mmCIF file of C-alpha atoms in Angstrom:
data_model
loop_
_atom_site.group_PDB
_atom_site.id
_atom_site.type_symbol
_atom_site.label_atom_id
_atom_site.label_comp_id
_atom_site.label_asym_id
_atom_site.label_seq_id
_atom_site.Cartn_x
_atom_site.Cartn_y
_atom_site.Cartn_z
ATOM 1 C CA UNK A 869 1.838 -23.121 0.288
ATOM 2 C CA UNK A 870 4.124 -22.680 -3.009
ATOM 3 C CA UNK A 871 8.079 -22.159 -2.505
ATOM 4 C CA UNK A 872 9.861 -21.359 -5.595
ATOM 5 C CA UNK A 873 13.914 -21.391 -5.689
ATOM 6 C CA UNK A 874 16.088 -18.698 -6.763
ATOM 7 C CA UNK A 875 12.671 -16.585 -8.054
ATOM 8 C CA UNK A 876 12.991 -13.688 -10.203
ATOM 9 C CA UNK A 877 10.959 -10.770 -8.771
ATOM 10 C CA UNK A 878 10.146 -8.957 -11.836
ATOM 11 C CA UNK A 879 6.576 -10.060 -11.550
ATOM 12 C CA UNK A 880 6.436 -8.749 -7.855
ATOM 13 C CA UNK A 881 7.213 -5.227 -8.533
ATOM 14 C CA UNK A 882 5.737 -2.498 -10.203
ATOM 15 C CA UNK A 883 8.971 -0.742 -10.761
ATOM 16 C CA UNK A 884 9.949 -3.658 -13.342
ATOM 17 C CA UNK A 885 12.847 -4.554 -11.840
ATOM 18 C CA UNK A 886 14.332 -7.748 -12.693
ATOM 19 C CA UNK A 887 15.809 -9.205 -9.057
ATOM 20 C CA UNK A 888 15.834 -12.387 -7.893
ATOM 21 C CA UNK A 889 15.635 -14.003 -4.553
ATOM 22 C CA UNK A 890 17.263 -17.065 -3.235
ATOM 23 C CA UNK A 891 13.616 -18.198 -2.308
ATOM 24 C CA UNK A 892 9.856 -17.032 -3.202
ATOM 25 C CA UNK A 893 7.512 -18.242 -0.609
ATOM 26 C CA UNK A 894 3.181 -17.756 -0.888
ATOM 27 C CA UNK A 895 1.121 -18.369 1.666
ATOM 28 C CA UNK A 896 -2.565 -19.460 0.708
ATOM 29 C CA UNK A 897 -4.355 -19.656 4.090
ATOM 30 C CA UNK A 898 -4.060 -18.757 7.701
ATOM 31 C CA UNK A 899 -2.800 -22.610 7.889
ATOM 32 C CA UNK A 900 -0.355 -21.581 5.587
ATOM 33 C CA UNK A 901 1.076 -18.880 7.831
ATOM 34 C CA UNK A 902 1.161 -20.802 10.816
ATOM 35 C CA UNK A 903 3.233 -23.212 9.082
ATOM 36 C CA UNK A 904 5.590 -20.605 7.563
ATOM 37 C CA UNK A 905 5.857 -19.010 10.831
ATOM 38 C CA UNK A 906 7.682 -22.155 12.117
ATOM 39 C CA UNK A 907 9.739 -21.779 8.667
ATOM 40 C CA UNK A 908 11.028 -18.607 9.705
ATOM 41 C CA UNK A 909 11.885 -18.609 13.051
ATOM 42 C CA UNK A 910 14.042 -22.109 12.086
ATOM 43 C CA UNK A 911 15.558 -19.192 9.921
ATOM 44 C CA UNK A 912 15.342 -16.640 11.941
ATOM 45 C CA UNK A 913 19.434 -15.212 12.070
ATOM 46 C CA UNK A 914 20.564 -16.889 9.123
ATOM 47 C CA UNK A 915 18.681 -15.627 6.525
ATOM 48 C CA UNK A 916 17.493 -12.031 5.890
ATOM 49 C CA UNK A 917 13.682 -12.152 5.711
ATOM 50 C CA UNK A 918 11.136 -9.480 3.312
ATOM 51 C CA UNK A 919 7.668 -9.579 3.516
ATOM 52 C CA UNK A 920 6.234 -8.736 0.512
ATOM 53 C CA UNK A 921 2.497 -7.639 -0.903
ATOM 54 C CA UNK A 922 1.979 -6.654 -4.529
ATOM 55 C CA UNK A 923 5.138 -4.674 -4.704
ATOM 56 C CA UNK A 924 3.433 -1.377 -5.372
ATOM 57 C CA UNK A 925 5.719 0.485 -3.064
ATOM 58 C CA UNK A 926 8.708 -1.436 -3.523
ATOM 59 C CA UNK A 927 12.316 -0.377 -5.328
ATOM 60 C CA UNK A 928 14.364 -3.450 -5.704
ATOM 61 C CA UNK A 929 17.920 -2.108 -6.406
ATOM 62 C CA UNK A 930 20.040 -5.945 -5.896
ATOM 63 C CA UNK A 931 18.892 -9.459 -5.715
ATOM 64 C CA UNK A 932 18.050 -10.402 -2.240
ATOM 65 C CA UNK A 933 19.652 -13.067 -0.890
ATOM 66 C CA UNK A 934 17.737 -14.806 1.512
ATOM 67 C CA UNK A 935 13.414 -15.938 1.602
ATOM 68 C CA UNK A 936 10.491 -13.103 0.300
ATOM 69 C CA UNK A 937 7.156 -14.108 1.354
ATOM 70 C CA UNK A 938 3.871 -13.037 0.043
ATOM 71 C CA UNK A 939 0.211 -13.943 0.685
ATOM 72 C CA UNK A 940 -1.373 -15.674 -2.409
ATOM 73 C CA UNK A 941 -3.045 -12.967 -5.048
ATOM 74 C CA UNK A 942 -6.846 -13.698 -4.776
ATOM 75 C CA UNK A 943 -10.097 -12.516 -4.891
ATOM 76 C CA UNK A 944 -11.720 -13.043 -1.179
ATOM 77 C CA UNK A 945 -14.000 -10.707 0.655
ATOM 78 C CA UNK A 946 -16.731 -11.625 2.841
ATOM 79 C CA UNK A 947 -19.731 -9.008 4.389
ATOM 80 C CA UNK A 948 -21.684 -8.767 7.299
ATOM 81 C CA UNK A 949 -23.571 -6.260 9.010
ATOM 82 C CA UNK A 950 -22.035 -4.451 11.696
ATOM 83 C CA UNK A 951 -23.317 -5.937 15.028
ATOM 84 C CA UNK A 952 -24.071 -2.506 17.159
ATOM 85 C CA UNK A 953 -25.107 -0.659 14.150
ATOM 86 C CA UNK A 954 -27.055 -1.942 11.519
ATOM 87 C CA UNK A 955 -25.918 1.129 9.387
ATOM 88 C CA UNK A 956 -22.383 -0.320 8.509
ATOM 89 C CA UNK A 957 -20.686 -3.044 7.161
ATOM 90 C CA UNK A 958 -17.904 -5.110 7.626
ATOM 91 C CA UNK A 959 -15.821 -6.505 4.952
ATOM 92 C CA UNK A 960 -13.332 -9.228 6.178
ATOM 93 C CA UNK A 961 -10.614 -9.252 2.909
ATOM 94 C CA UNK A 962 -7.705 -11.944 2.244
ATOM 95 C CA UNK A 963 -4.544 -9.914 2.483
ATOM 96 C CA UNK A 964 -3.510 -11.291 -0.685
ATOM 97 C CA UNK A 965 -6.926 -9.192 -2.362
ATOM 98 C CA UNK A 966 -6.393 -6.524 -5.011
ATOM 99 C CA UNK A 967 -7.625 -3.331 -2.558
ATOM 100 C CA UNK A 968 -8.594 -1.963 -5.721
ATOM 101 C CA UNK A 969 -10.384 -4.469 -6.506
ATOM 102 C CA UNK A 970 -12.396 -4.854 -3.236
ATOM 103 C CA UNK A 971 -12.763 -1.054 -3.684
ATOM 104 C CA UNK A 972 -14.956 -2.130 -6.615
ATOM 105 C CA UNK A 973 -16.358 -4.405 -5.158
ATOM 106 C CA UNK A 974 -17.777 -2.317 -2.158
ATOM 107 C CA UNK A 975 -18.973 0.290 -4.067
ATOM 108 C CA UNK A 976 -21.126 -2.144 -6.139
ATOM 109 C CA UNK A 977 -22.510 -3.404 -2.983
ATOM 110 C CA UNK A 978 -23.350 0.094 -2.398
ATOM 111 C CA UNK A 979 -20.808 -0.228 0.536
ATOM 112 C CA UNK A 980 -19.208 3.413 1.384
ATOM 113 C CA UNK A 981 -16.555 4.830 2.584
ATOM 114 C CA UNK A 982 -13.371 3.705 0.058
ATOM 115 C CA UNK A 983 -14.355 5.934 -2.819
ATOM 116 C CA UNK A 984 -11.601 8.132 -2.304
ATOM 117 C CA UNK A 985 -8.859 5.170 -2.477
ATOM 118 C CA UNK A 986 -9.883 3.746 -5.766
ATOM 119 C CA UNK A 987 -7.403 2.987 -8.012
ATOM 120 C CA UNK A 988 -4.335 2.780 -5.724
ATOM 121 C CA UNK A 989 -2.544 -0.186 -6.148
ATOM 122 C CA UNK A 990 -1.501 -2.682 -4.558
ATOM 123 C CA UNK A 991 -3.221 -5.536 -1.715
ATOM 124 C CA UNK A 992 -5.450 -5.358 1.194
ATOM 125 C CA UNK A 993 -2.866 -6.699 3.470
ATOM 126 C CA UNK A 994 -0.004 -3.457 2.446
ATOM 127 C CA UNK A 995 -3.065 -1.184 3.095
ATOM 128 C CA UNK A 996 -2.949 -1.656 6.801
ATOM 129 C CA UNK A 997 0.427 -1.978 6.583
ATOM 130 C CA UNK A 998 0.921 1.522 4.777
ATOM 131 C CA UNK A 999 -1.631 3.127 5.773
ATOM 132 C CA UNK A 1000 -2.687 4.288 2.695
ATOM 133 C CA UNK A 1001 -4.655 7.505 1.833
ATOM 134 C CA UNK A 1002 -5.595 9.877 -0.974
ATOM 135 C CA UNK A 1003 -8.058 13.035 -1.806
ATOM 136 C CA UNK A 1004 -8.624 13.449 1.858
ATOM 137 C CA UNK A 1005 -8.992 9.620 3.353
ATOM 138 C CA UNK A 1006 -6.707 7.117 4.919
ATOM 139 C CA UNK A 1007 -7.268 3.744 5.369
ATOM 140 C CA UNK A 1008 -6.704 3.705 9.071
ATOM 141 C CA UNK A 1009 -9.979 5.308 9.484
ATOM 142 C CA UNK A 1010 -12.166 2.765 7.818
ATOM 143 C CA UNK A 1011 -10.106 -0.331 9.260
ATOM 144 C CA UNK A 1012 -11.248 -1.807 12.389
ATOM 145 C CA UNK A 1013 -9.252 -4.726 12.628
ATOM 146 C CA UNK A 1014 -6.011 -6.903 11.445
ATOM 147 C CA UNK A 1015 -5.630 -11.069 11.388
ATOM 148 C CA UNK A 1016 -2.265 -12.149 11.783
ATOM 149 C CA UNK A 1017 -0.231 -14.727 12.505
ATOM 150 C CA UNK A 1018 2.715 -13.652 15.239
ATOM 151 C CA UNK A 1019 6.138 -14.971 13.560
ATOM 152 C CA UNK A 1020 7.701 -15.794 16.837
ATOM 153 C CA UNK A 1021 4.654 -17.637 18.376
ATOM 154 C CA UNK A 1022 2.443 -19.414 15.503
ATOM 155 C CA UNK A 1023 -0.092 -17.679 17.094
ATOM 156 C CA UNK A 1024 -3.133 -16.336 15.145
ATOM 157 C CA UNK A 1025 -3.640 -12.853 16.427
ATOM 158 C CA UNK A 1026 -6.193 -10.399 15.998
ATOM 159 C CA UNK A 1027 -4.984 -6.634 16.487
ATOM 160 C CA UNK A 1028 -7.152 -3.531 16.718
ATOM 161 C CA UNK A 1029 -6.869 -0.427 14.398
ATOM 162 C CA UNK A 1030 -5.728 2.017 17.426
ATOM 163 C CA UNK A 1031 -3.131 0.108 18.347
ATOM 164 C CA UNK A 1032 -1.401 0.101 15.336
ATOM 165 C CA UNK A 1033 -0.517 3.816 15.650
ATOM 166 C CA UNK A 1034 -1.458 4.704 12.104
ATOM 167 C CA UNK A 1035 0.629 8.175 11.351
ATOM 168 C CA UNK A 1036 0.539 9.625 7.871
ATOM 169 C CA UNK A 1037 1.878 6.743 5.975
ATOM 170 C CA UNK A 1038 2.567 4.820 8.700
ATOM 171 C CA UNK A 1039 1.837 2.204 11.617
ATOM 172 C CA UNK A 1040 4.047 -0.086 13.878
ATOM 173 C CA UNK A 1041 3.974 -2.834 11.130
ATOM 174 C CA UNK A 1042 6.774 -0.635 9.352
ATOM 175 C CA UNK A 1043 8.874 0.162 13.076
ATOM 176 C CA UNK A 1044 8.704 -1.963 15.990
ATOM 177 C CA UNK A 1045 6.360 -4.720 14.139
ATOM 178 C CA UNK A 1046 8.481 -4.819 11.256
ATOM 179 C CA UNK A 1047 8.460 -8.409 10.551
ATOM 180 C CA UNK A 1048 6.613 -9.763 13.288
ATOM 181 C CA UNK A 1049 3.454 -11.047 11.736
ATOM 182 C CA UNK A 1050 1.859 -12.423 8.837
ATOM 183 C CA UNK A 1051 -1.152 -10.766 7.623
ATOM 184 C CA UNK A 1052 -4.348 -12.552 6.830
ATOM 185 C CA UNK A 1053 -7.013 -10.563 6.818
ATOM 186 C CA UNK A 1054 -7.607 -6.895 7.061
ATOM 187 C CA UNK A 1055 -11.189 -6.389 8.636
ATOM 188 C CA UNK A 1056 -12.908 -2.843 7.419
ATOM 189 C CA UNK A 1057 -15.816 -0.683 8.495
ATOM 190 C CA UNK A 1058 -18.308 0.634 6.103
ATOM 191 C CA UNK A 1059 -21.228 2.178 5.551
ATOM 192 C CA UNK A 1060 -24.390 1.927 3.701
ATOM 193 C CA UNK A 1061 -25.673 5.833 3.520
ATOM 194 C CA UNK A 1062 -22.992 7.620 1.516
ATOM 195 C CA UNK A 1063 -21.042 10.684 2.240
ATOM 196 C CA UNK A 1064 -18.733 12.037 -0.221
ATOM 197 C CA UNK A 1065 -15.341 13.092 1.105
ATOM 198 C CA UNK A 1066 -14.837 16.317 -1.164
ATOM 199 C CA UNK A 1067 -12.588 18.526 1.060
ATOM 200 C CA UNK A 1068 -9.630 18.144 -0.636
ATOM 201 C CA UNK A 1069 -7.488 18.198 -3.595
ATOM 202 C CA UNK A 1070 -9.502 19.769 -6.604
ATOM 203 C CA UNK A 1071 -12.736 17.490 -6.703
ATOM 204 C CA UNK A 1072 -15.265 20.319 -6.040
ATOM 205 C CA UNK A 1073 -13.266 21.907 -9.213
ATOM 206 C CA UNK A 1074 -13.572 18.786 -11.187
ATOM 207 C CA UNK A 1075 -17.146 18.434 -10.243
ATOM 208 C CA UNK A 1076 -17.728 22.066 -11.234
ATOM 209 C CA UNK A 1077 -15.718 21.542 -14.213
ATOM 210 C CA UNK A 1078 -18.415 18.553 -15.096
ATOM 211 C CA UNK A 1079 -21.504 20.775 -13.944
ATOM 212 C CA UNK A 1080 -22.117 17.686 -11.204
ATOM 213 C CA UNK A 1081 -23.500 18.979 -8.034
ATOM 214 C CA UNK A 1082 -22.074 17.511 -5.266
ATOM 215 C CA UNK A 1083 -26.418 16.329 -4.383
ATOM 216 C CA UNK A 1084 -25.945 14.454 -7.663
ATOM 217 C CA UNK A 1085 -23.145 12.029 -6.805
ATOM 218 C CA UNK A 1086 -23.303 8.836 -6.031
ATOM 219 C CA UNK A 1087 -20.647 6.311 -4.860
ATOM 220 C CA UNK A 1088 -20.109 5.004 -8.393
ATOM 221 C CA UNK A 1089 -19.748 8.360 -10.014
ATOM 222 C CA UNK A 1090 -17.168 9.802 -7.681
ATOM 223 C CA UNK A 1091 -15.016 6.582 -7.591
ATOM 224 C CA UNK A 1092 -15.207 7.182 -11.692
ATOM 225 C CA UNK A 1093 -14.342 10.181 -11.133
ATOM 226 C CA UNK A 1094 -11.618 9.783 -8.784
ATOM 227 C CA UNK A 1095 -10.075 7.142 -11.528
ATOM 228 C CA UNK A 1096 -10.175 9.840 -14.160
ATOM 229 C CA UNK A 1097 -8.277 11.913 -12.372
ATOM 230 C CA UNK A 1098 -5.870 9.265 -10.932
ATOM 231 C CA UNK A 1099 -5.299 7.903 -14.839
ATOM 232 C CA UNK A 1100 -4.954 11.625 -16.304
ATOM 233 C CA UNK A 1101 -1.601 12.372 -14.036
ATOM 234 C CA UNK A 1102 -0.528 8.659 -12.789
ATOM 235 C CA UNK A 1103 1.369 6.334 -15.724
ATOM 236 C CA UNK A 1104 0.089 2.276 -15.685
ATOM 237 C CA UNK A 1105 2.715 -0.019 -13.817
ATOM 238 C CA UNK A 1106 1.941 -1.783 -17.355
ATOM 239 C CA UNK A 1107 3.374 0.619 -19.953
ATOM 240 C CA UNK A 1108 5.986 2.433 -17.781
ATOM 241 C CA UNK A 1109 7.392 0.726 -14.434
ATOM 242 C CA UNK A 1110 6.434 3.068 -11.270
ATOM 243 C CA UNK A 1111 5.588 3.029 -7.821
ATOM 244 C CA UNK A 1112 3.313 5.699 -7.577
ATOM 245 C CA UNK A 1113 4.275 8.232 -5.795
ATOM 246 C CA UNK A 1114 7.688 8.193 -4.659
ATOM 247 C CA UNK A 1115 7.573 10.473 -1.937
ATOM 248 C CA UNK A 1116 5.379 11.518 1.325
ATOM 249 C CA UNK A 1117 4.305 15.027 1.429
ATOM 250 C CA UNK A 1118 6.638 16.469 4.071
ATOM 251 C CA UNK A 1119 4.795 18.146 7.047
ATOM 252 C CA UNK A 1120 6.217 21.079 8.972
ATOM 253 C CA UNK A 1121 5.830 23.802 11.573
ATOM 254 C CA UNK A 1122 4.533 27.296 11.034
ATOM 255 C CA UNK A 1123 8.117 29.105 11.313
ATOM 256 C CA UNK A 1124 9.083 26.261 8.121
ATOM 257 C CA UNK A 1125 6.020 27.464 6.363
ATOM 258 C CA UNK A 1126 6.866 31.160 6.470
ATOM 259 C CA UNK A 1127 10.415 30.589 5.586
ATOM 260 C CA UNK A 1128 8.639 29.356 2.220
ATOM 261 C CA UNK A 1129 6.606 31.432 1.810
ATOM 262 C CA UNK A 1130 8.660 34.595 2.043
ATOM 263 C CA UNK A 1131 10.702 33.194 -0.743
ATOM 264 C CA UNK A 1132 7.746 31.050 -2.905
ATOM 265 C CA UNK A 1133 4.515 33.048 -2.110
ATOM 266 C CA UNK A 1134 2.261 30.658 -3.858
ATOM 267 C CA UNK A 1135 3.238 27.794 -2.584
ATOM 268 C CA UNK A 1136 0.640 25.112 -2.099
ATOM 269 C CA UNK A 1137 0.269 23.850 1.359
ATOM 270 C CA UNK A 1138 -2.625 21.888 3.485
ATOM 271 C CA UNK A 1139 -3.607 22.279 7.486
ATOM 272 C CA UNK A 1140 -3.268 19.256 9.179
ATOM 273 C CA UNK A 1141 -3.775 18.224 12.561
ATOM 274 C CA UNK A 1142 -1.329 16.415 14.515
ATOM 275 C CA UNK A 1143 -1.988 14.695 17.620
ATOM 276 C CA UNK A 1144 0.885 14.196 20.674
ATOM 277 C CA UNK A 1145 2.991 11.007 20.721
ATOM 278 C CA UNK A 1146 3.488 10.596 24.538
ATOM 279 C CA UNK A 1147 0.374 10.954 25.669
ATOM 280 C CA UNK A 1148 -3.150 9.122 26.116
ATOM 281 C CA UNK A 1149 -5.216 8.645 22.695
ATOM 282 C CA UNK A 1150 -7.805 11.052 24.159
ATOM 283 C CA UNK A 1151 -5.214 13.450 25.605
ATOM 284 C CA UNK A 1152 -3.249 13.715 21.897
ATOM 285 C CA UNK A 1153 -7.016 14.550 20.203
ATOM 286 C CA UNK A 1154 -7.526 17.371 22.444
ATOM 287 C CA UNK A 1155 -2.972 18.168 22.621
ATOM 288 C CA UNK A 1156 -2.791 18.173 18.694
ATOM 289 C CA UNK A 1157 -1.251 20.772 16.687
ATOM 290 C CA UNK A 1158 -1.898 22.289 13.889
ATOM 291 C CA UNK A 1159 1.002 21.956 11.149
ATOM 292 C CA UNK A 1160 0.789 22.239 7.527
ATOM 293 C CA UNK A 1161 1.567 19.490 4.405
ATOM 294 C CA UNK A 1162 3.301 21.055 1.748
ATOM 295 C CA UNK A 1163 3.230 18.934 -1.392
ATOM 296 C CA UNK A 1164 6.131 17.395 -2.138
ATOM 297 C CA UNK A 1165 5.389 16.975 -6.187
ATOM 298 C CA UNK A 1166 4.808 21.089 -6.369
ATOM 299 C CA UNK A 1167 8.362 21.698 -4.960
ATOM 300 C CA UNK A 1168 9.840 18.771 -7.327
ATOM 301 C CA UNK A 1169 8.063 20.680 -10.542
ATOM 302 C CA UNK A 1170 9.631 24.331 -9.090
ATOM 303 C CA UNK A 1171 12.717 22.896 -9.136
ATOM 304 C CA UNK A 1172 11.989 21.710 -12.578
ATOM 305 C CA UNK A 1173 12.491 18.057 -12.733
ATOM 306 C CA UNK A 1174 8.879 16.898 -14.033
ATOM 307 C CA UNK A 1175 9.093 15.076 -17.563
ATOM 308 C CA UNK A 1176 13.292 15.203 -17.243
ATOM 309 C CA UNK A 1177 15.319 11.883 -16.332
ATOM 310 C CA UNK A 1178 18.587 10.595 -15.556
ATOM 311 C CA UNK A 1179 19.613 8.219 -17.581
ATOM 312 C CA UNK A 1180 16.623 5.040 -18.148
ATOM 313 C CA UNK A 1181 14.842 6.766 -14.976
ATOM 314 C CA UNK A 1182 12.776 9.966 -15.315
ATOM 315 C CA UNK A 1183 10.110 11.750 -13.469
ATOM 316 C CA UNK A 1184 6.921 11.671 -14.606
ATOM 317 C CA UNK A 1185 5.784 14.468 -17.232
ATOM 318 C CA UNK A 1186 2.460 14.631 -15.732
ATOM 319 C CA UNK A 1187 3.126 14.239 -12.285
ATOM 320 C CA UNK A 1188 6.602 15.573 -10.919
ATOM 321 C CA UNK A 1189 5.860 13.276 -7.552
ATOM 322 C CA UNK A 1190 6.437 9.967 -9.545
ATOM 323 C CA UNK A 1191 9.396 8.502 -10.729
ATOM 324 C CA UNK A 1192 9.584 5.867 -13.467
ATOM 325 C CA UNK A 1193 11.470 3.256 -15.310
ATOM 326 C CA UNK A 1194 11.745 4.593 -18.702
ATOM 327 C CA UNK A 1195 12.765 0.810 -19.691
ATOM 328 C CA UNK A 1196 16.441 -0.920 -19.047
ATOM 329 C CA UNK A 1197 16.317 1.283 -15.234
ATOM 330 C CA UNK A 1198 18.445 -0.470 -12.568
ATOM 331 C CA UNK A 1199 17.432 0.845 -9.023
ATOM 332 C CA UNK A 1200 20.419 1.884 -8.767
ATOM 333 C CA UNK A 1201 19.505 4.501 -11.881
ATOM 334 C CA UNK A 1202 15.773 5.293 -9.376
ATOM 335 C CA UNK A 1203 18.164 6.073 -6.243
ATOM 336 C CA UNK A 1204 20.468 8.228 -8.446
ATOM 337 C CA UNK A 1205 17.379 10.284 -9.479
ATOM 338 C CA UNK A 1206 15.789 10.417 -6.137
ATOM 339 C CA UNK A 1207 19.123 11.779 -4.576
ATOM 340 C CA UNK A 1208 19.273 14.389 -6.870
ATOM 341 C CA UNK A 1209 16.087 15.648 -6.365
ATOM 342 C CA UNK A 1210 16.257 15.479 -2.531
ATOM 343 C CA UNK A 1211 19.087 17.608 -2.485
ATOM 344 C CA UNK A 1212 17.713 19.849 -5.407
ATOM 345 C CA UNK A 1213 14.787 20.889 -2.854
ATOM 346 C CA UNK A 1214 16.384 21.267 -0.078
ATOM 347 C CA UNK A 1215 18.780 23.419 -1.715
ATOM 348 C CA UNK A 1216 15.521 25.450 -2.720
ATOM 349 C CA UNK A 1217 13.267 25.316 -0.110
ATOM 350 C CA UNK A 1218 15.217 24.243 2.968
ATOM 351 C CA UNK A 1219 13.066 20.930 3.660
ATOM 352 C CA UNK A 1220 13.993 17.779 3.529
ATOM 353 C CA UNK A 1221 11.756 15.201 1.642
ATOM 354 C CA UNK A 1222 12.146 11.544 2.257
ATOM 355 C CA UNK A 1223 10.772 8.170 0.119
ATOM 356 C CA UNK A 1224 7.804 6.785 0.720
ATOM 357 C CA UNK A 1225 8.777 3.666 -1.291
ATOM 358 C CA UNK A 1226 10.250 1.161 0.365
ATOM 359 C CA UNK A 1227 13.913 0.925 -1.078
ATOM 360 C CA UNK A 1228 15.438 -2.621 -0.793
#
């Protein structure tokens, strides 16, 4: 375990902000955690407490006063088969894992199922966390289990994917969990025959754009292909400080939808099926309702912010859904920005869209 006083945080977000923190603490090993556990709950009331992955969804707009702790940034992913079904795989991955980089790895191993995700940033330990998704697939669907230590207990815990209520961009590690546990591992489910997820976004256009039948891909082409587009309209945390995309994709009802659409005829929207919160999980499958994603980047670009900025901090010119640093930005400069545009759209559209960075 490494503890580092009075830390700068630049390093820990992809936003480039330049915070510090009164302590930086990095757990190597499940030992690790159950040691820091008893750290923190000696703590626990006197100092505020952030648990922290790669910082990939992260806006740091002060220096925070009290301990930020973070697994240790390594390379770690064992494989076995699955034990009912020789078809799939299971990957057990270090928190502290590049996901991207165990995307890679998977797909080299001829291990499916990730594709879709490749490129996102950030570690294996926020994925489960965040639930994160893109082109038609979220994470929750390919995890099967979490490792954990339990913050209050020193207890090593193991937790199953359904009962982490995984929403869209969600899961109780970011409401009733939030800083409850220490994550070690994220355990996934693969599989070894591969089935492209094309049902979403413009990947059959690409494809027909690249005279690839969809019979012709293979899991290495269409995570190539998925980076290609991911590069073409997302700037590198590298040359321009950015979290990606800034905001979730607001869902609404049908009456919401043809409010819209009676003034904006062509907007973009996408079904989705939403199952009931108050019910059994087999009762909210066969409860859910059908409501419909409208993308939040195509109302930002109506309204005619993509490529402008405010001050140091701009929206992206080739993608109105992310916001960047265009060098000097406080946070303070991102959260001026983001209000503006929130109110900009509702103003326009009558919905309200809501960060799905975490703003600190």
């Amino acid at each position: 375990m490494k503890r580092y006083k009075k830390c700068s945080l630049l390093k820990y977000n992809t936003f480039g902000m330049d915070q510090r923190c009164d302590e930086l603490i990095i757990y190597e090993s499940e030992e690790d955690a159950i040691v820091l556990s008893e750290i923190l709950r000696q703590q626990k009331g006197k100092l505020p407490i952030l648990i922290l992955g790669g910082g990939s969804n992260l806006l740091l707009t002060e220096d925070f006063h009290g301990m930020v702790v973070t697994p240790g940034k390594r390379f770690s992913v064992d494989c076995k088969d699955g034990s009912s079904d020789k078809s799939e795989v299971i990957l057990n991955a270090w928190a502290g894992t590049n996901f991207d980089e165990m995307v890679a790895f998977a797909v080299k191993q001829e291990y499916f199922g990730l594709e879709n995700l490749s490129l996102i940033p950030g570690e294996c330990g926020a994925s489960a966390v965040q639930n994160i998704g893109a082109y038609g697939v979220e994470v929750k669907d390919l995890i099967l289990e979490i490792n954990a230590i339990e913050i209050a207990t020193g207890k090593q815990v193991t937790i199953k994917a359904e009962d982490c209520h995984y929403g869209y961009r969600s899961s109780k590690f970011k409401k009733e969990w939030k800083d409850q546990y220490l994550i070690t591992n994220v355990i996934y489910k693969l599989h070894k025959q591969f089935t492209p997820h094309l049902d979403y976004g413009n990947l059959h256009k690409v494809l027909s754009e690249k005279n690839i039948a969809p019979a012709q891909l293979t899991g290495e082409l269409l995570r190539e292909l998925i980076i290609e587009i991911r590069q073409a309209k997302l700037p590198d945390p590298e040359d321009l400080g950015n979290a990606g995309s800034f905001f979730m994709n607001p869902i609404v009802d049908e009456a919401t939808l043809n409010k819209v659409r009676q003034q904006h005829p062509n907007v973009h929207y996408f079904e989705v099926q939403e199952p009931a919160t108050d019910v059994s999980s087999d009762e909210a499958e066969r409860k859910s309702t059908t409501r419909y994603k409208i993308p939040a980047g195509w109302m930002i670009d109506q309204c005619g912010w993509k490529g402008r900025s405010l001050g140091r901090a701009g929206v992206y010119d080739k993608q109105a859904l992310v916001l960047v640093n265009l060098g000097g930005a406080t946070g303070a400069d991102v959260v001026t920005l983001m209000k503006a545009i929130q109110e900009n759209v509702y103003q326009e559209f009558g919905i309200h869209i809501y960060p799905e960075v975490n703003i600190i």
